[in-house]
Short mmCIF file of C-alpha atoms in Angstrom, two decimals:
data_model
loop_
_atom_site.label_atom_id
_atom_site.label_comp_id
_atom_site.label_asym_id
_atom_site.label_seq_id
_atom_site.Cartn_x
_atom_site.Cartn_y
_atom_site.Cartn_z
CA ALA T 1 0.05 0.09 -0.06
CA GLN T 2 1.01 3.55 -0.46
CA LYS T 3 0.61 6.50 1.84
CA ILE T 4 1.28 10.21 1.56
CA THR T 5 1.51 12.36 4.56
CA GLN T 6 1.15 16.11 4.63
CA THR T 7 1.42 17.24 8.14
CA GLN T 8 0.84 21.03 7.61
CA PRO T 9 -2.81 21.70 7.30
CA GLY T 10 -2.28 25.35 6.84
CA MET T 11 0.58 27.60 6.12
CA PHE T 12 0.96 31.47 5.77
CA VAL T 13 3.78 33.18 3.77
CA GLN T 14 4.48 36.74 2.90
CA GLU T 15 4.46 37.86 -0.70
CA LYS T 16 7.96 37.49 -2.33
CA GLU T 17 9.06 35.03 0.28
CA ALA T 18 9.89 31.37 -0.24
CA VAL T 19 7.86 28.66 1.32
CA THR T 20 8.37 24.90 1.83
CA LEU T 21 5.35 22.46 1.98
CA ASP T 22 6.13 19.11 3.49
CA CYS T 23 5.40 15.65 2.15
CA THR T 24 6.47 12.29 3.27
CA TYR T 25 5.58 9.01 1.53
CA ASP T 26 5.62 5.26 2.19
CA THR T 27 5.53 2.68 -0.55
CA SER T 28 6.90 -0.73 -1.24
CA ASP T 29 7.24 -0.18 -4.90
CA PRO T 30 10.76 -0.20 -6.15
CA SER T 31 10.04 2.70 -8.65
CA TYR T 32 7.40 5.46 -8.35
CA GLY T 33 6.49 8.80 -9.24
CA LEU T 34 5.83 11.82 -6.96
CA PHE T 35 3.57 14.73 -7.99
CA TRP T 36 2.25 18.04 -6.71
CA TYR T 37 -1.02 19.61 -7.62
CA LYS T 38 -2.46 22.94 -6.87
CA GLN T 39 -6.24 23.45 -6.12
CA PRO T 40 -7.35 26.94 -6.09
CA SER T 41 -10.71 27.98 -4.57
CA SER T 42 -12.25 27.61 -7.99
CA GLY T 43 -11.72 23.73 -7.51
CA GLU T 44 -9.66 22.54 -10.54
CA MET T 45 -6.66 20.37 -9.96
CA ILE T 46 -3.57 21.91 -11.55
CA PHE T 47 -0.35 19.77 -12.16
CA LEU T 48 2.76 21.48 -10.88
CA ILE T 49 5.64 19.26 -10.80
CA TYR T 50 6.81 15.63 -11.14
CA GLN T 51 9.76 13.74 -9.66
CA GLY T 52 10.74 10.22 -10.50
CA SER T 53 12.18 7.97 -7.85
CA TYR T 54 15.34 7.25 -9.89
CA ASP T 55 15.81 10.91 -11.06
CA GLN T 56 19.32 12.00 -9.85
CA GLN T 57 18.41 15.64 -9.80
CA ASN T 58 15.56 17.50 -8.01
CA ALA T 59 12.79 18.65 -10.41
CA THR T 60 12.17 22.28 -11.04
CA GLU T 61 9.47 24.02 -12.80
CA GLY T 62 9.81 27.81 -12.92
CA ARG T 63 9.21 28.93 -9.36
CA TYR T 64 8.47 25.37 -8.08
CA SER T 65 11.03 22.91 -7.12
CA LEU T 66 10.87 19.58 -5.48
CA ASN T 67 13.28 18.86 -2.68
CA PHE T 68 13.53 14.95 -3.04
CA GLN T 69 15.24 13.13 -0.25
CA LYS T 70 14.76 9.43 -1.08
CA ALA T 71 16.38 7.91 2.08
CA ARG T 72 14.10 10.09 4.20
CA LYS T 73 10.96 9.35 1.87
CA SER T 74 10.27 13.05 1.64
CA ALA T 75 9.19 15.14 -1.42
CA ASN T 76 8.87 18.82 -0.34
CA LEU T 77 7.69 21.41 -2.59
CA VAL T 78 9.52 24.72 -2.54
CA ILE T 79 7.70 27.77 -3.95
CA SER T 80 10.00 30.74 -4.39
CA ALA T 81 9.02 34.45 -4.57
CA SER T 82 5.42 33.74 -3.54
CA GLN T 83 2.73 35.58 -5.27
CA LEU T 84 -0.94 36.17 -4.10
CA GLY T 85 -2.12 33.88 -6.67
CA ASP T 86 -0.30 31.07 -5.08
CA SER T 87 -2.98 31.02 -2.39
CA ALA T 88 -4.52 27.61 -2.73
CA MET T 89 -4.63 24.02 -1.41
CA TYR T 90 -1.64 22.04 -2.44
CA PHE T 91 -1.60 18.16 -2.68
CA CYS T 92 1.22 15.72 -2.81
CA ALA T 93 0.61 12.53 -4.68
CA MET T 94 2.25 9.45 -5.71
CA ARG T 95 2.01 6.55 -8.14
CA GLY T 96 3.81 3.15 -8.13
CA ILE T 97 4.78 0.83 -10.98
CA ASN T 98 3.02 -2.19 -9.75
CA THR T 99 -0.37 -3.24 -11.22
CA GLY T 100 -2.23 -2.17 -8.21
CA THR T 101 -0.56 1.12 -7.60
CA ALA T 102 0.30 2.31 -11.22
CA SER T 103 -3.37 2.85 -11.95
CA LYS T 104 -4.06 5.45 -9.37
CA LEU T 105 -2.72 8.54 -7.58
CA THR T 106 -2.62 8.33 -3.91
CA PHE T 107 -3.05 11.75 -2.44
CA GLY T 108 -2.16 13.32 0.72
CA THR T 109 -4.71 15.51 2.74
CA GLY T 110 -3.35 18.68 1.42
CA THR T 111 -1.76 22.00 2.74
CA ARG T 112 -3.78 25.23 2.44
CA LEU T 113 -1.27 28.04 1.63
CA GLN T 114 -2.23 31.53 2.25
CA VAL T 115 -0.07 34.26 0.69
CA THR T 116 -0.19 37.65 2.66
CA LEU T 117 0.87 41.17 1.65
CA ASP W 1 -6.56 24.54 -19.26
CA SER W 2 -5.53 20.91 -18.97
CA GLY W 3 -7.31 19.88 -22.06
CA VAL W 4 -9.64 17.47 -20.15
CA THR W 5 -13.28 18.53 -20.29
CA GLN W 6 -16.08 17.60 -17.82
CA THR W 7 -19.66 18.24 -18.06
CA PRO W 8 -21.80 19.23 -16.35
CA LYS W 9 -19.90 21.62 -14.01
CA HIS W 10 -22.55 21.50 -11.42
CA LEU W 11 -25.38 19.12 -10.68
CA ILE W 12 -28.11 19.33 -8.11
CA THR W 13 -30.38 16.26 -7.71
CA ALA W 14 -32.33 14.44 -5.15
CA THR W 15 -31.73 11.27 -3.19
CA GLY W 16 -32.48 8.08 -5.09
CA GLN W 17 -31.92 9.61 -8.54
CA ARG W 18 -29.45 8.58 -11.13
CA VAL W 19 -26.84 10.94 -12.78
CA THR W 20 -24.25 10.63 -15.58
CA LEU W 21 -21.02 12.65 -15.54
CA ARG W 22 -19.10 12.94 -18.71
CA CYS W 23 -15.41 13.24 -19.42
CA SER W 24 -13.39 13.99 -22.66
CA PRO W 25 -9.71 13.23 -22.26
CA ARG W 26 -6.86 15.20 -23.60
CA SER W 27 -6.19 14.66 -27.24
CA GLY W 28 -4.06 11.49 -27.51
CA ASP W 29 -4.49 10.35 -24.01
CA LEU W 30 -5.70 6.62 -23.87
CA SER W 31 -6.18 6.37 -20.07
CA VAL W 32 -9.10 7.83 -18.06
CA TYR W 33 -9.28 8.00 -14.34
CA TRP W 34 -12.22 8.93 -12.02
CA TYR W 35 -11.63 10.45 -8.62
CA GLN W 36 -14.16 11.67 -5.89
CA GLN W 37 -13.18 14.63 -3.56
CA SER W 38 -15.26 14.84 -0.41
CA LEU W 39 -14.59 16.64 2.91
CA ASP W 40 -14.45 13.47 4.89
CA GLN W 41 -12.70 11.12 2.48
CA GLY W 42 -10.29 13.49 0.69
CA LEU W 43 -9.34 12.64 -2.87
CA GLN W 44 -10.13 9.03 -3.64
CA PHE W 45 -9.50 7.08 -6.76
CA LEU W 46 -12.64 5.32 -8.12
CA ILE W 47 -11.82 3.64 -11.40
CA GLN W 48 -9.45 3.58 -14.40
CA TYR W 49 -9.90 2.81 -18.05
CA TYR W 50 -7.30 2.32 -20.74
CA ASN W 51 -8.29 2.38 -24.35
CA GLY W 52 -11.85 1.23 -23.71
CA GLU W 53 -11.12 -1.41 -21.19
CA GLU W 54 -11.47 -1.31 -17.25
CA ARG W 55 -7.96 -1.31 -15.83
CA ALA W 56 -8.43 -0.93 -12.21
CA LYS W 57 -11.02 -0.34 -9.50
CA GLY W 58 -10.49 1.67 -6.37
CA ASN W 59 -13.13 2.74 -3.72
CA ILE W 60 -16.04 2.65 -6.10
CA LEU W 61 -19.34 1.79 -4.74
CA GLU W 62 -21.50 -0.84 -6.44
CA ARG W 63 -24.07 1.92 -7.25
CA PHE W 64 -21.45 3.64 -9.36
CA SER W 65 -20.36 2.40 -12.83
CA ALA W 66 -18.36 3.71 -15.53
CA GLN W 67 -17.38 3.01 -19.28
CA GLN W 68 -15.04 4.48 -21.73
CA PHE W 69 -16.28 4.59 -25.33
CA PRO W 70 -14.52 3.98 -28.74
CA ASP W 71 -13.93 7.76 -29.09
CA LEU W 72 -12.24 7.60 -25.62
CA HIS W 73 -14.66 9.76 -23.76
CA SER W 74 -15.81 8.32 -20.49
CA GLU W 75 -19.00 8.44 -18.43
CA LEU W 76 -19.49 7.93 -14.77
CA ASN W 77 -22.85 6.81 -13.78
CA LEU W 78 -24.09 7.20 -10.11
CA SER W 79 -27.30 5.57 -9.21
CA SER W 80 -29.59 5.45 -6.03
CA LEU W 81 -27.90 8.66 -4.89
CA GLU W 82 -27.38 9.35 -1.13
CA LEU W 83 -26.64 12.52 0.62
CA GLY W 84 -23.06 11.29 1.18
CA ASP W 85 -22.43 11.03 -2.56
CA SER W 86 -22.25 14.79 -2.69
CA ALA W 87 -18.77 15.57 -3.76
CA LEU W 88 -16.51 17.03 -6.39
CA TYR W 89 -15.90 14.28 -9.09
CA PHE W 90 -12.84 14.60 -11.15
CA CYS W 91 -11.81 12.98 -14.43
CA ALA W 92 -8.21 12.76 -15.33
CA SER W 93 -6.37 11.49 -18.22
CA SER W 94 -2.80 10.36 -19.19
CA LEU W 95 -1.09 8.96 -22.26
CA SER W 96 -0.51 5.64 -20.68
CA PRO W 97 -1.00 4.09 -17.17
CA THR W 98 2.58 4.13 -16.10
CA ALA W 99 4.07 5.61 -12.92
CA GLU W 100 5.85 8.46 -14.63
CA GLU W 101 3.01 9.64 -16.69
CA THR W 102 1.38 12.76 -15.27
CA GLN W 103 -2.40 12.66 -14.91
CA TYR W 104 -4.03 15.96 -16.06
CA PHE W 105 -7.33 16.71 -14.37
CA GLY W 106 -10.56 18.20 -15.66
CA PRO W 107 -12.41 21.07 -13.97
CA GLY W 108 -14.55 18.64 -11.98
CA THR W 109 -18.25 18.13 -11.63
CA ARG W 110 -19.65 19.36 -8.36
CA LEU W 111 -22.49 17.10 -7.48
CA LEU W 112 -25.04 18.01 -4.67
CA VAL W 113 -27.58 15.52 -3.43
CA LEU W 114 -30.52 17.01 -1.54
#
């Protein structure tokens, strides 16, 4: 079974500051993918960034980077230079390679980020 | 815009009724997934189709069923609706059902059962 844990139900960050959203995972799959999604108040789920378990380098996408520490089973999302539009719910998710786990994303409970002036 | 479309955006219905949610995947994507997001259960995987065939089932109730048609669009049928079925239902698609493939989500259908 796979499990994603997001221990921060809510976070505040000032505009233009960087913020780290925590994510730890547990899986028995030898290979897996880690994803972050953003859900604004409008409800849609927006893909942000992907990290493969065998990728040597941490993934980056614009202002988003993923701090992947495989030994610690953590995949924290770092948002640099926060903007007001970053205020949203953020979900960490994973997929494994096995038949039972490759079919679905397993999500954490999410972290609500509020960017303040 | 992810390229995944879902209709309708909102649906209000009564207990005991049946509804159909529709999803069109991104162009070229063969795999379709359905998820339910509710306050008490969070985001839960319901079912997956790949190129017209059911591939995996998650926490999908027997009152719910789905299919993927030859043109790759998918429908999720919810019957004998209960108050607890009120949720945001997402469809997602990916090119293939592998671990590294990103699933792109549609805007969701918000279902309210009264």
